[in-house]
Amino acid sequence: MALPVLSSSAVKFRRVLAQFPQELSLAFAYGSGVFRQAGASAEQGETNMLDFVFAVDDAVTWHMTNLLKNRSHYSFLKFFGPKKISTIQRYGAGIYYNTLVPCNDRMIKYGVISTDALIEDLFHWKTLYVAGRLQKPVKILAQNENSRLQAALVSNLKSAVTAAFLMLPESFSEEELYMQIAGLSYSGDFRMIIGEDKSKVQNIVKPNVSHFQKLYSTILQDCPQVVYKHHLGRLEASIDKSPEGQFTQLMALPKTLQQKITALVSPPGKNRDVEEILLQVAHDPDCGFVVHQGRSG
């Protein structure tokens, strides 16, 4: 399953992409400069900074070429050269950003991540920084034929649905599902997010339900717990909240989230099996809250 390539306004994004070295395994634009958010005017969308992420197989070579083409984009780190920049890129979320870059009459920022670090985050939610962005609609600008990356992109979406199912009640609306998914990279359960983060999640989802549908429709159609009521134009879900059903979902979660849940439930110093602990969580009436705590911890 390929992520949908959203075609509107493609020309302006491709003009930006043309300014950079083309050795990209994945390039996408995201954020309020790409997708309208509730409360923002169309004019704001046209003036907001454009955000990009570039995944590259060889970060040292990519930065070396980009320093030749776009030296002014870099801070004082340009004086240390591409190897040092690539080393710094590996810290934290594994992404290096150049920001406040003038490009084609707009301000842009762009992050560079290695393909391997991106795949690790997509499969295991090591930081959920870039994986979290890819759980929401983005505009895919370039994607090469890397089957492992493609599998990781799909795995990330499936994991987002699984985590959302665990935190939602037995039945819920389609919009509630997308709110939950969009909230994953903030604090977890959107019902427990307060203040600015909650508004931010609502502002992302409400004007972009059709984009979320495009992103998740194949996964939801293949999910036996979800029924599309086409004549009503809505989704109906009935989630198995039995311990057996929840255990299956917990075992399908990304490794890092499983480890965080395990650390919450298992006392320090006890070497209990992850599977054993997840089985215990599956029997807990507050299973969804434990998953939320693991996600936001």
CSV table of C-alpha atoms in Angstrom, one decimal:
chain,number,residue,atom,x,y,z
A,1,MET,CA,0.0,0.0,0.0
A,2,ALA,CA,1.5,3.3,-1.1
A,3,LEU,CA,0.9,6.4,0.9
A,4,PRO,CA,-1.4,8.7,-1.1
A,5,VAL,CA,0.3,11.5,-2.9
A,6,LEU,CA,-1.8,14.6,-2.6
A,7,SER,CA,-1.6,16.5,-5.8
A,8,SER,CA,-3.0,20.0,-5.2
A,9,SER,CA,-0.4,22.8,-5.1
A,10,ALA,CA,2.3,20.2,-6.1
A,11,VAL,CA,4.1,22.7,-8.3
A,12,LYS,CA,5.2,25.0,-5.5
A,13,PHE,CA,6.5,22.1,-3.4
A,14,ARG,CA,8.4,20.6,-6.3
A,15,ARG,CA,10.0,24.0,-6.9
A,16,VAL,CA,11.3,23.9,-3.4
A,17,LEU,CA,12.5,20.3,-3.7
A,18,ALA,CA,14.4,21.2,-6.9
A,19,GLN,CA,16.7,23.4,-4.7
A,20,PHE,CA,18.1,20.4,-2.9
A,21,PRO,CA,20.2,17.3,-3.6
A,22,GLN,CA,17.9,14.7,-5.1
A,23,GLU,CA,19.2,11.6,-3.4
A,24,LEU,CA,16.1,11.2,-1.2
A,25,SER,CA,14.4,8.0,-0.1
A,26,LEU,CA,11.4,10.0,1.1
A,27,ALA,CA,10.5,13.7,1.1
A,28,PHE,CA,7.3,15.2,2.5
A,29,ALA,CA,5.8,18.5,3.4
A,30,TYR,CA,3.6,18.8,6.5
A,31,GLY,CA,2.0,21.3,8.9
A,32,SER,CA,-0.2,24.3,8.7
A,33,GLY,CA,1.5,25.6,5.5
A,34,VAL,CA,0.3,22.5,3.8
A,35,PHE,CA,-3.1,21.6,5.4
A,36,ARG,CA,-5.6,24.1,6.6
A,37,GLN,CA,-6.2,24.2,10.3
A,38,ALA,CA,-9.4,25.2,12.0
A,39,GLY,CA,-9.5,28.9,12.8
A,40,ALA,CA,-6.8,29.8,10.2
A,41,SER,CA,-7.7,31.8,7.0
A,42,ALA,CA,-6.6,30.7,3.6
A,43,GLU,CA,-4.2,33.7,3.5
A,44,GLN,CA,-2.5,32.4,6.7
A,45,GLY,CA,-1.9,29.1,5.0
A,46,GLU,CA,-0.2,30.9,2.1
A,47,THR,CA,2.1,32.8,4.4
A,48,ASN,CA,2.9,30.2,7.1
A,49,MET,CA,6.4,28.6,7.1
A,50,LEU,CA,6.5,25.5,5.0
A,51,ASP,CA,7.9,22.4,6.8
A,52,PHE,CA,9.7,19.6,5.1
A,53,VAL,CA,11.4,16.3,6.1
A,54,PHE,CA,14.0,14.7,3.8
A,55,ALA,CA,15.0,11.1,4.4
A,56,VAL,CA,18.4,10.2,3.0
A,57,ASP,CA,20.4,7.0,2.7
A,58,ASP,CA,23.8,8.6,3.2
A,59,ALA,CA,23.6,11.7,5.4
A,60,VAL,CA,27.3,12.7,5.1
A,61,THR,CA,27.2,12.7,1.3
A,62,TRP,CA,23.8,14.5,1.3
A,63,HIS,CA,25.0,17.3,3.6
A,64,MET,CA,28.3,17.6,1.7
A,65,THR,CA,26.3,18.2,-1.5
A,66,ASN,CA,23.8,20.5,0.2
A,67,LEU,CA,26.6,22.6,1.8
A,68,LEU,CA,27.9,23.2,-1.8
A,69,LYS,CA,24.4,24.2,-3.0
A,70,ASN,CA,22.9,25.8,0.1
A,71,ARG,CA,25.7,26.8,2.5
A,72,SER,CA,23.7,29.8,3.8
A,73,HIS,CA,21.0,27.4,5.2
A,74,TYR,CA,23.3,26.1,7.9
A,75,SER,CA,24.3,27.7,11.2
A,76,PHE,CA,27.9,28.0,12.4
A,77,LEU,CA,27.9,24.2,12.1
A,78,LYS,CA,28.8,24.6,8.4
A,79,PHE,CA,32.3,25.3,9.5
A,80,PHE,CA,32.6,21.8,11.0
A,81,GLY,CA,31.7,20.1,7.8
A,82,PRO,CA,29.2,17.3,6.8
A,83,LYS,CA,30.6,14.6,9.1
A,84,LYS,CA,30.1,16.7,12.2
A,85,ILE,CA,26.6,17.7,11.1
A,86,SER,CA,25.7,14.1,10.4
A,87,THR,CA,27.0,13.1,13.9
A,88,ILE,CA,24.8,15.8,15.5
A,89,GLN,CA,21.9,14.6,13.4
A,90,ARG,CA,22.0,11.2,15.2
A,91,TYR,CA,21.2,12.7,18.6
A,92,GLY,CA,17.7,13.1,20.0
A,93,ALA,CA,15.0,12.3,17.4
A,94,GLY,CA,17.7,11.5,14.8
A,95,ILE,CA,16.8,14.6,12.7
A,96,TYR,CA,18.8,17.7,11.9
A,97,TYR,CA,16.8,20.9,11.0
A,98,ASN,CA,17.7,24.0,9.1
A,99,THR,CA,15.1,26.6,9.8
A,100,LEU,CA,14.0,30.1,8.7
A,101,VAL,CA,15.4,29.5,5.2
A,102,PRO,CA,14.2,31.9,2.5
A,103,CYS,CA,13.1,29.8,-0.6
A,104,ASN,CA,11.0,30.9,-3.5
A,105,ASP,CA,9.5,33.9,-1.7
A,106,ARG,CA,8.5,31.7,1.3
A,107,MET,CA,10.2,30.8,4.6
A,108,ILE,CA,10.8,27.1,5.0
A,109,LYS,CA,12.4,24.7,7.5
A,110,TYR,CA,13.6,21.3,6.6
A,111,GLY,CA,14.7,18.3,8.7
A,112,VAL,CA,17.1,15.7,7.4
A,113,ILE,CA,16.9,12.1,8.8
A,114,SER,CA,18.7,9.0,7.8
A,115,THR,CA,16.5,6.3,6.1
A,116,ASP,CA,17.6,3.8,8.8
A,117,ALA,CA,16.6,6.1,11.7
A,118,LEU,CA,13.3,6.8,10.0
A,119,ILE,CA,12.5,3.1,9.6
A,120,GLU,CA,13.5,2.4,13.2
A,121,ASP,CA,11.1,5.1,14.4
A,122,LEU,CA,8.3,4.0,12.1
A,123,PHE,CA,8.5,0.3,13.2
A,124,HIS,CA,9.3,0.8,16.9
A,125,TRP,CA,8.3,4.4,17.8
A,126,LYS,CA,11.7,4.9,19.2
A,127,THR,CA,10.9,8.7,19.6
A,128,LEU,CA,7.7,9.0,17.6
A,129,TYR,CA,9.0,12.3,16.3
A,130,VAL,CA,8.9,11.7,12.6
A,131,ALA,CA,6.6,8.7,12.8
A,132,GLY,CA,4.1,10.9,14.6
A,133,ARG,CA,4.1,13.4,11.7
A,134,LEU,CA,3.5,10.5,9.3
A,135,GLN,CA,0.4,9.3,11.3
A,136,LYS,CA,-1.2,12.5,10.1
A,137,PRO,CA,-1.8,13.6,6.5
A,138,VAL,CA,1.3,14.8,4.8
A,139,LYS,CA,2.1,15.7,1.2
A,140,ILE,CA,4.5,13.1,-0.2
A,141,LEU,CA,6.8,14.8,-2.7
A,142,ALA,CA,9.3,12.0,-3.4
A,143,GLN,CA,9.6,8.3,-2.5
A,144,ASN,CA,12.0,5.7,-3.8
A,145,GLU,CA,11.5,2.0,-4.3
A,146,ASN,CA,12.7,1.0,-0.8
A,147,SER,CA,10.4,-1.9,0.2
A,148,ARG,CA,11.5,-1.9,3.9
A,149,LEU,CA,10.7,1.8,4.1
A,150,GLN,CA,7.3,1.2,2.5
A,151,ALA,CA,6.6,-1.6,4.9
A,152,ALA,CA,7.6,0.7,7.8
A,153,LEU,CA,5.3,3.5,6.6
A,154,VAL,CA,2.3,1.1,6.6
A,155,SER,CA,3.3,-0.5,9.9
A,156,ASN,CA,3.3,2.9,11.5
A,157,LEU,CA,-0.3,3.6,10.4
A,158,LYS,CA,-1.4,0.2,11.6
A,159,SER,CA,0.2,0.7,15.0
A,160,ALA,CA,-1.5,4.1,15.3
A,161,VAL,CA,-4.9,2.5,14.7
A,162,THR,CA,-4.1,-0.3,17.2
A,163,ALA,CA,-3.0,2.1,19.9
A,164,ALA,CA,-6.1,4.3,19.3
A,165,PHE,CA,-8.4,1.2,19.5
A,166,LEU,CA,-6.9,0.4,22.9
A,167,MET,CA,-7.5,3.9,24.2
A,168,LEU,CA,-11.0,4.4,22.8
A,169,PRO,CA,-14.3,2.9,24.2
A,170,GLU,CA,-16.0,0.0,22.5
A,171,SER,CA,-17.7,2.2,19.9
A,172,PHE,CA,-16.8,5.6,18.6
A,173,SER,CA,-17.1,7.9,15.6
A,174,GLU,CA,-14.6,8.2,12.8
A,175,GLU,CA,-13.7,11.7,13.9
A,176,GLU,CA,-13.0,10.4,17.4
A,177,LEU,CA,-10.6,7.8,15.9
A,178,TYR,CA,-8.7,10.4,14.0
A,179,MET,CA,-8.6,12.7,17.1
A,180,GLN,CA,-7.1,9.9,19.0
A,181,ILE,CA,-4.5,9.1,16.3
A,182,ALA,CA,-3.6,12.8,15.9
A,183,GLY,CA,-3.2,13.0,19.7
A,184,LEU,CA,-0.7,10.1,19.9
A,185,SER,CA,2.3,12.3,19.1
A,186,TYR,CA,1.2,14.8,21.8
A,187,SER,CA,0.1,13.2,25.0
A,188,GLY,CA,-1.9,10.1,24.1
A,189,ASP,CA,-5.6,10.1,24.8
A,190,PHE,CA,-7.2,13.2,23.3
A,191,ARG,CA,-9.9,13.2,26.1
A,192,MET,CA,-7.0,13.7,28.6
A,193,ILE,CA,-5.2,16.4,26.7
A,194,ILE,CA,-5.9,19.9,28.1
A,195,GLY,CA,-5.5,23.4,26.9
A,196,GLU,CA,-3.5,24.2,23.8
A,197,ASP,CA,-2.7,20.7,22.8
A,198,LYS,CA,-6.4,19.7,22.7
A,199,SER,CA,-7.3,22.6,20.5
A,200,LYS,CA,-4.3,21.8,18.3
A,201,VAL,CA,-5.5,18.3,17.8
A,202,GLN,CA,-9.0,19.4,17.0
A,203,ASN,CA,-7.8,22.1,14.7
A,204,ILE,CA,-5.7,19.5,12.8
A,205,VAL,CA,-8.5,16.9,12.5
A,206,LYS,CA,-11.7,18.8,11.9
A,207,PRO,CA,-10.9,20.5,8.6
A,208,ASN,CA,-8.9,17.5,7.3
A,209,VAL,CA,-11.1,14.4,7.9
A,210,SER,CA,-11.1,13.6,4.2
A,211,HIS,CA,-7.3,13.5,4.2
A,212,PHE,CA,-7.3,11.2,7.3
A,213,GLN,CA,-9.8,9.0,5.4
A,214,LYS,CA,-7.5,8.8,2.4
A,215,LEU,CA,-4.6,7.9,4.7
A,216,TYR,CA,-6.3,5.2,6.7
A,217,SER,CA,-9.1,3.8,4.5
A,218,THR,CA,-7.2,0.7,3.3
A,219,ILE,CA,-6.2,-0.2,6.8
A,220,LEU,CA,-9.6,0.3,8.2
A,221,GLN,CA,-11.3,-1.6,5.4
A,222,ASP,CA,-9.0,-4.6,6.1
A,223,CYS,CA,-9.9,-4.4,9.9
A,224,PRO,CA,-12.6,-6.8,10.9
A,225,GLN,CA,-13.6,-4.6,13.9
A,226,VAL,CA,-14.6,-1.7,11.6
A,227,VAL,CA,-17.6,-1.5,9.4
A,228,TYR,CA,-18.0,1.3,6.8
A,229,LYS,CA,-21.7,2.3,6.5
A,230,HIS,CA,-21.4,3.7,3.0
A,231,HIS,CA,-25.0,4.7,2.8
A,232,LEU,CA,-24.6,6.8,5.9
A,233,GLY,CA,-21.2,8.0,4.9
A,234,ARG,CA,-19.7,7.0,8.3
A,235,LEU,CA,-17.5,4.4,10.0
A,236,GLU,CA,-18.8,2.2,12.7
A,237,ALA,CA,-16.4,0.3,14.9
A,238,SER,CA,-17.0,-2.3,17.6
A,239,ILE,CA,-13.8,-3.0,19.4
A,240,ASP,CA,-13.1,-6.3,21.3
A,241,LYS,CA,-12.5,-5.1,24.9
A,242,SER,CA,-12.2,-8.7,26.2
A,243,PRO,CA,-8.8,-9.5,27.8
A,244,GLU,CA,-8.1,-11.7,24.8
A,245,GLY,CA,-8.9,-9.0,22.4
A,246,GLN,CA,-6.9,-6.4,24.3
A,247,PHE,CA,-3.9,-8.8,24.7
A,248,THR,CA,-3.8,-9.3,20.9
A,249,GLN,CA,-3.8,-5.5,20.4
A,250,LEU,CA,-1.1,-5.0,23.1
A,251,MET,CA,1.1,-7.6,21.5
A,252,ALA,CA,0.8,-5.7,18.1
A,253,LEU,CA,2.0,-2.4,19.6
A,254,PRO,CA,5.5,-1.1,18.6
A,255,LYS,CA,8.3,-2.4,20.8
A,256,THR,CA,9.2,0.9,22.5
A,257,LEU,CA,5.6,1.5,23.7
A,258,GLN,CA,5.4,-2.1,25.0
A,259,GLN,CA,8.6,-1.5,26.9
A,260,LYS,CA,7.2,1.8,28.4
A,261,ILE,CA,4.0,0.0,29.5
A,262,THR,CA,6.1,-2.8,31.0
A,263,ALA,CA,8.2,-0.3,32.9
A,264,LEU,CA,5.0,1.3,34.3
A,265,VAL,CA,3.5,-1.9,35.5
A,266,SER,CA,6.5,-4.0,36.5
A,267,PRO,CA,8.3,-3.0,39.7
A,268,PRO,CA,12.0,-2.1,39.3
A,269,GLY,CA,14.4,-4.9,39.6
A,270,LYS,CA,11.9,-7.6,38.6
A,271,ASN,CA,12.7,-9.3,35.3
A,272,ARG,CA,9.3,-10.3,34.3
A,273,ASP,CA,8.5,-11.3,30.7
A,274,VAL,CA,7.0,-8.6,28.5
A,275,GLU,CA,4.3,-11.0,27.3
A,276,GLU,CA,3.3,-11.8,30.9
A,277,ILE,CA,3.0,-8.2,31.9
A,278,LEU,CA,1.0,-7.3,28.8
A,279,LEU,CA,-1.4,-10.2,29.6
A,280,GLN,CA,-1.8,-8.6,33.1
A,281,VAL,CA,-2.5,-5.2,31.5
A,282,ALA,CA,-5.0,-6.8,29.1
A,283,HIS,CA,-7.1,-7.9,32.2
A,284,ASP,CA,-6.9,-4.5,33.8
A,285,PRO,CA,-10.2,-2.5,33.4
A,286,ASP,CA,-8.0,0.6,33.0
A,287,CYS,CA,-6.0,-1.0,30.1
A,288,GLY,CA,-6.6,2.0,27.9
A,289,PHE,CA,-5.4,4.5,30.5
A,290,VAL,CA,-2.2,2.4,31.0
A,291,VAL,CA,-1.5,2.6,27.3
A,292,HIS,CA,-2.1,6.3,27.4
A,293,GLN,CA,0.4,6.6,30.3
A,294,GLY,CA,2.9,4.6,28.4
A,295,ARG,CA,2.5,6.8,25.4
A,296,SER,CA,2.8,10.0,27.3
A,297,GLY,CA,5.5,8.8,29.7
